[in-house]
Amino acid sequence: MSSLRVLVIDGYRSDYDGRRKAKSFMRVVLQALRTVDTRAEFHMAMMGMEELQQFIYDPNANAHSQAQALRNFSSTDLTFVGGESDLPPWHPKAALLLAYLNQCVIAGSHVFGDEVATRMVWHLACVCGRQLQVVEALNMEIEDGSTTKATSFPKAYSGSTSVMVDETTGEAFQFGSGDQQDDYQMHGDNSPGRNRHMPVRVCNVGLRRRAAALGAARGGKED
């Protein structure tokens, strides 16, 4: 009889609805595993995103912690990721999940997930593939077109090009010197380039659905 170690990552909220979704996701995972191989023995572990540090290699940690993280990660045969669909990849709560999935991509690990996992992997592909470092997210919804700092992005990985992100769309941009052409007028006449150096669009690094993004910024309540 084969034995598999399965990690289920719980990215749902802690309220009643979030706990209901987490239990439903676990049932789906169990049903899928039984369908694939009824003879296998599965060793299941369900963890929140905040508990993933024990699987993540940290080059700044001591040798013992590094070795333990690598053992934990390499001993995981399958990973399932479930979470809230409106969680932006640049939110601080997503930092450890991004780091874990980044390791999975590098190692070629088997990962299955819902919409939140797809969004995180897309974000990694855009950011890591272009060697970007998201330094902060900006709220572009201010009526006068100005920008306000929303949150500092936790440094899960490093790139050579610093960019800022519109938290409601996932559009990543840099501020040019003012004489560069703005190749993406994010808000027409309300572009931040009206009062600042012109923003130059780099790419989209995540969420395009404005309603969902705004819902996340308000704590998950969509209109």
CSV table of C-alpha atoms in Angstrom, one decimal:
chain,number,residue,atom,x,y,z
A,1,MET,CA,0.0,0.0,0.0
A,2,SER,CA,1.4,3.4,-1.0
A,3,SER,CA,1.6,6.3,1.5
A,4,LEU,CA,1.3,9.9,0.5
A,5,ARG,CA,1.7,13.0,2.6
A,6,VAL,CA,-0.9,15.6,1.7
A,7,LEU,CA,-0.8,19.3,2.7
A,8,VAL,CA,-4.1,21.2,2.4
A,9,ILE,CA,-3.6,25.0,2.7
A,10,ASP,CA,-6.5,26.8,4.2
A,11,GLY,CA,-6.7,30.4,2.9
A,12,TYR,CA,-10.3,31.1,4.0
A,13,ARG,CA,-11.4,33.6,6.5
A,14,SER,CA,-11.9,32.8,10.2
A,15,ASP,CA,-15.6,33.7,10.3
A,16,TYR,CA,-18.5,31.3,10.0
A,17,ASP,CA,-18.7,31.5,6.2
A,18,GLY,CA,-15.0,31.0,5.9
A,19,ARG,CA,-14.9,28.0,8.1
A,20,ARG,CA,-17.8,26.5,6.2
A,21,LYS,CA,-15.9,26.9,2.9
A,22,ALA,CA,-12.7,25.4,4.4
A,23,LYS,CA,-14.6,22.3,5.5
A,24,SER,CA,-16.3,22.0,2.1
A,25,PHE,CA,-12.9,22.3,0.4
A,26,MET,CA,-11.4,19.5,2.6
A,27,ARG,CA,-14.3,17.3,1.7
A,28,VAL,CA,-13.7,17.9,-2.0
A,29,VAL,CA,-10.0,17.1,-1.5
A,30,LEU,CA,-10.8,13.8,0.3
A,31,GLN,CA,-13.3,12.8,-2.4
A,32,ALA,CA,-10.7,13.5,-5.1
A,33,LEU,CA,-8.0,11.5,-3.4
A,34,ARG,CA,-10.3,8.5,-2.9
A,35,THR,CA,-11.2,8.6,-6.6
A,36,VAL,CA,-7.6,8.6,-7.7
A,37,ASP,CA,-6.4,5.6,-5.6
A,38,THR,CA,-8.6,3.8,-3.1
A,39,ARG,CA,-5.7,1.7,-1.9
A,40,ALA,CA,-3.4,4.5,-0.9
A,41,GLU,CA,-2.9,5.7,2.6
A,42,PHE,CA,-3.0,9.5,2.9
A,43,HIS,CA,-1.4,11.4,5.8
A,44,MET,CA,-3.4,14.7,5.8
A,45,ALA,CA,-2.4,18.0,7.3
A,46,MET,CA,-4.5,21.2,7.0
A,47,MET,CA,-2.8,24.5,7.8
A,48,GLY,CA,-3.5,28.2,7.5
A,49,MET,CA,-1.4,30.4,5.3
A,50,GLU,CA,0.2,31.9,8.4
A,51,GLU,CA,1.6,28.4,9.3
A,52,LEU,CA,3.6,27.9,6.1
A,53,GLN,CA,6.9,29.3,7.4
A,54,GLN,CA,7.9,25.8,8.5
A,55,PHE,CA,8.0,24.7,4.9
A,56,ILE,CA,9.8,27.8,3.4
A,57,TYR,CA,13.6,27.9,3.0
A,58,ASP,CA,14.9,31.1,4.5
A,59,PRO,CA,18.5,31.9,3.5
A,60,ASN,CA,18.8,34.1,6.6
A,61,ALA,CA,17.8,31.4,9.0
A,62,ASN,CA,20.2,29.2,10.9
A,63,ALA,CA,21.4,25.9,9.4
A,64,HIS,CA,19.0,23.8,11.5
A,65,SER,CA,15.9,25.8,10.5
A,66,GLN,CA,16.9,25.7,6.9
A,67,ALA,CA,17.4,21.9,7.0
A,68,GLN,CA,14.1,21.4,8.8
A,69,ALA,CA,12.2,23.5,6.3
A,70,LEU,CA,13.7,21.6,3.4
A,71,ARG,CA,12.7,18.3,5.0
A,72,ASN,CA,9.2,19.5,5.6
A,73,PHE,CA,8.8,20.7,2.1
A,74,SER,CA,10.4,17.8,0.3
A,75,SER,CA,8.4,15.2,2.3
A,76,THR,CA,5.1,16.7,1.1
A,77,ASP,CA,3.8,14.7,-1.9
A,78,LEU,CA,0.7,16.7,-2.8
A,79,THR,CA,-0.5,20.2,-2.0
A,80,PHE,CA,-4.0,21.5,-2.3
A,81,VAL,CA,-4.7,25.2,-2.0
A,82,GLY,CA,-8.1,26.7,-1.2
A,83,GLY,CA,-8.9,30.3,-0.3
A,84,GLU,CA,-11.0,33.4,-0.7
A,85,SER,CA,-11.2,34.4,-4.4
A,86,ASP,CA,-10.9,38.1,-3.6
A,87,LEU,CA,-7.5,37.8,-1.8
A,88,PRO,CA,-5.0,40.1,-3.7
A,89,PRO,CA,-1.6,38.5,-4.3
A,90,TRP,CA,0.1,41.6,-2.9
A,91,HIS,CA,-1.8,41.5,0.4
A,92,PRO,CA,0.5,40.8,3.5
A,93,LYS,CA,-1.6,37.7,4.3
A,94,ALA,CA,-0.6,36.1,1.0
A,95,ALA,CA,3.2,36.5,1.5
A,96,LEU,CA,3.9,33.1,2.9
A,97,LEU,CA,1.6,31.4,0.3
A,98,LEU,CA,3.4,33.2,-2.5
A,99,ALA,CA,6.8,32.0,-1.1
A,100,TYR,CA,5.5,28.4,-0.7
A,101,LEU,CA,4.1,28.3,-4.3
A,102,ASN,CA,7.3,29.9,-5.6
A,103,GLN,CA,9.2,26.9,-4.1
A,104,CYS,CA,6.7,24.5,-5.6
A,105,VAL,CA,7.2,26.0,-9.1
A,106,ILE,CA,11.0,25.8,-8.7
A,107,ALA,CA,10.9,22.2,-7.4
A,108,GLY,CA,8.1,21.0,-9.9
A,109,SER,CA,5.9,20.0,-7.0
A,110,HIS,CA,2.3,18.7,-7.5
A,111,VAL,CA,-0.1,21.5,-6.6
A,112,PHE,CA,-3.8,21.6,-7.0
A,113,GLY,CA,-5.9,24.7,-6.2
A,114,ASP,CA,-8.9,26.9,-6.8
A,115,GLU,CA,-9.1,30.4,-8.1
A,116,VAL,CA,-6.8,31.9,-5.4
A,117,ALA,CA,-4.0,29.5,-6.3
A,118,THR,CA,-4.3,30.4,-9.9
A,119,ARG,CA,-4.1,34.1,-9.2
A,120,MET,CA,-1.0,33.6,-7.0
A,121,VAL,CA,0.8,31.5,-9.6
A,122,TRP,CA,-0.1,34.1,-12.3
A,123,HIS,CA,1.3,36.8,-10.0
A,124,LEU,CA,4.5,34.9,-9.5
A,125,ALA,CA,4.9,34.3,-13.2
A,126,CYS,CA,4.6,38.0,-13.9
A,127,VAL,CA,6.7,39.2,-11.0
A,128,CYS,CA,9.5,36.6,-11.0
A,129,GLY,CA,9.5,36.3,-14.8
A,130,ARG,CA,10.1,40.0,-15.2
A,131,GLN,CA,12.4,40.3,-12.1
A,132,LEU,CA,10.0,42.8,-10.5
A,133,GLN,CA,9.8,43.7,-6.8
A,134,VAL,CA,6.4,45.0,-5.7
A,135,VAL,CA,7.3,47.7,-3.2
A,136,GLU,CA,3.8,49.0,-2.3
A,137,ALA,CA,0.2,48.9,-3.3
A,138,LEU,CA,-1.6,52.2,-4.0
A,139,ASN,CA,-5.2,53.2,-3.7
A,140,MET,CA,-6.2,54.8,-7.0
A,141,GLU,CA,-9.8,55.4,-6.0
A,142,ILE,CA,-9.4,58.9,-4.6
A,143,GLU,CA,-11.7,61.3,-6.4
A,144,ASP,CA,-9.1,64.0,-7.0
A,145,GLY,CA,-6.8,61.5,-8.8
A,146,SER,CA,-4.2,61.5,-6.1
A,147,THR,CA,-2.6,58.4,-4.8
A,148,THR,CA,-2.3,57.2,-1.2
A,149,LYS,CA,-0.1,54.4,0.2
A,150,ALA,CA,-2.2,51.4,1.1
A,151,THR,CA,0.3,48.8,2.4
A,152,SER,CA,3.9,47.8,2.1
A,153,PHE,CA,4.4,44.6,0.3
A,154,PRO,CA,6.2,41.9,2.3
A,155,LYS,CA,9.4,40.9,0.5
A,156,ALA,CA,8.9,37.2,-0.2
A,157,TYR,CA,11.3,37.4,-3.1
A,158,SER,CA,13.5,40.0,-4.7
A,159,GLY,CA,13.7,41.5,-8.2
A,160,SER,CA,15.8,44.2,-9.8
A,161,THR,CA,13.0,46.4,-10.9
A,162,SER,CA,10.8,48.2,-8.3
A,163,VAL,CA,7.1,48.7,-9.2
A,164,MET,CA,3.9,49.9,-7.6
A,165,VAL,CA,0.5,48.2,-7.9
A,166,ASP,CA,-3.0,49.6,-8.3
A,167,GLU,CA,-4.6,47.5,-5.6
A,168,THR,CA,-8.0,47.5,-7.3
A,169,THR,CA,-6.8,46.2,-10.7
A,170,GLY,CA,-3.4,44.6,-10.3
A,171,GLU,CA,-1.8,47.0,-12.8
A,172,ALA,CA,1.9,47.4,-12.0
A,173,PHE,CA,3.7,50.5,-13.0
A,174,GLN,CA,6.8,52.6,-12.6
A,175,PHE,CA,7.0,56.4,-12.4
A,176,GLY,CA,9.1,57.8,-15.2
A,177,SER,CA,11.1,60.9,-15.3
A,178,GLY,CA,8.2,63.0,-16.5
A,179,ASP,CA,9.4,63.2,-20.1
A,180,GLN,CA,8.6,59.5,-20.7
A,181,GLN,CA,5.4,58.7,-22.6
A,182,ASP,CA,2.6,57.3,-20.4
A,183,ASP,CA,1.7,54.2,-22.3
A,184,TYR,CA,-1.3,53.5,-20.0
A,185,GLN,CA,-3.6,56.2,-18.8
A,186,MET,CA,-5.0,54.3,-15.8
A,187,HIS,CA,-7.8,56.7,-15.1
A,188,GLY,CA,-7.8,59.1,-18.0
A,189,ASP,CA,-7.8,62.7,-16.8
A,190,ASN,CA,-7.4,61.3,-13.2
A,191,SER,CA,-4.1,59.6,-13.9
A,192,PRO,CA,-1.6,60.2,-11.1
A,193,GLY,CA,0.7,61.5,-13.8
A,194,ARG,CA,-1.4,64.7,-13.9
A,195,ASN,CA,0.3,65.8,-10.7
A,196,ARG,CA,3.3,63.5,-10.5
A,197,HIS,CA,5.8,62.0,-12.8
A,198,MET,CA,4.1,60.0,-15.5
A,199,PRO,CA,3.3,56.3,-14.5
A,200,VAL,CA,4.5,53.8,-17.1
A,201,ARG,CA,2.6,50.5,-17.1
A,202,VAL,CA,4.7,47.4,-16.8
A,203,CYS,CA,2.2,44.6,-16.7
A,204,ASN,CA,-0.8,43.2,-14.8
A,205,VAL,CA,0.3,41.2,-11.8
A,206,GLY,CA,-3.0,39.8,-10.4
A,207,LEU,CA,-6.5,40.9,-9.9
A,208,ARG,CA,-8.4,42.6,-12.7
A,209,ARG,CA,-11.9,42.3,-11.2
A,210,ARG,CA,-12.4,45.7,-9.7
A,211,ALA,CA,-15.5,44.8,-7.6
A,212,ALA,CA,-13.7,41.8,-6.0
A,213,ALA,CA,-10.6,43.9,-5.3
A,214,LEU,CA,-12.6,46.6,-3.7
A,215,GLY,CA,-14.5,43.9,-1.7
A,216,ALA,CA,-11.1,42.6,-0.3
A,217,ALA,CA,-10.1,46.1,0.6
A,218,ARG,CA,-13.3,46.5,2.6
A,219,GLY,CA,-12.8,43.2,4.4
A,220,GLY,CA,-14.4,40.9,1.9
A,221,LYS,CA,-17.8,42.6,1.6
A,222,GLU,CA,-18.7,43.2,-2.0
A,223,ASP,CA,-21.5,45.4,-3.2
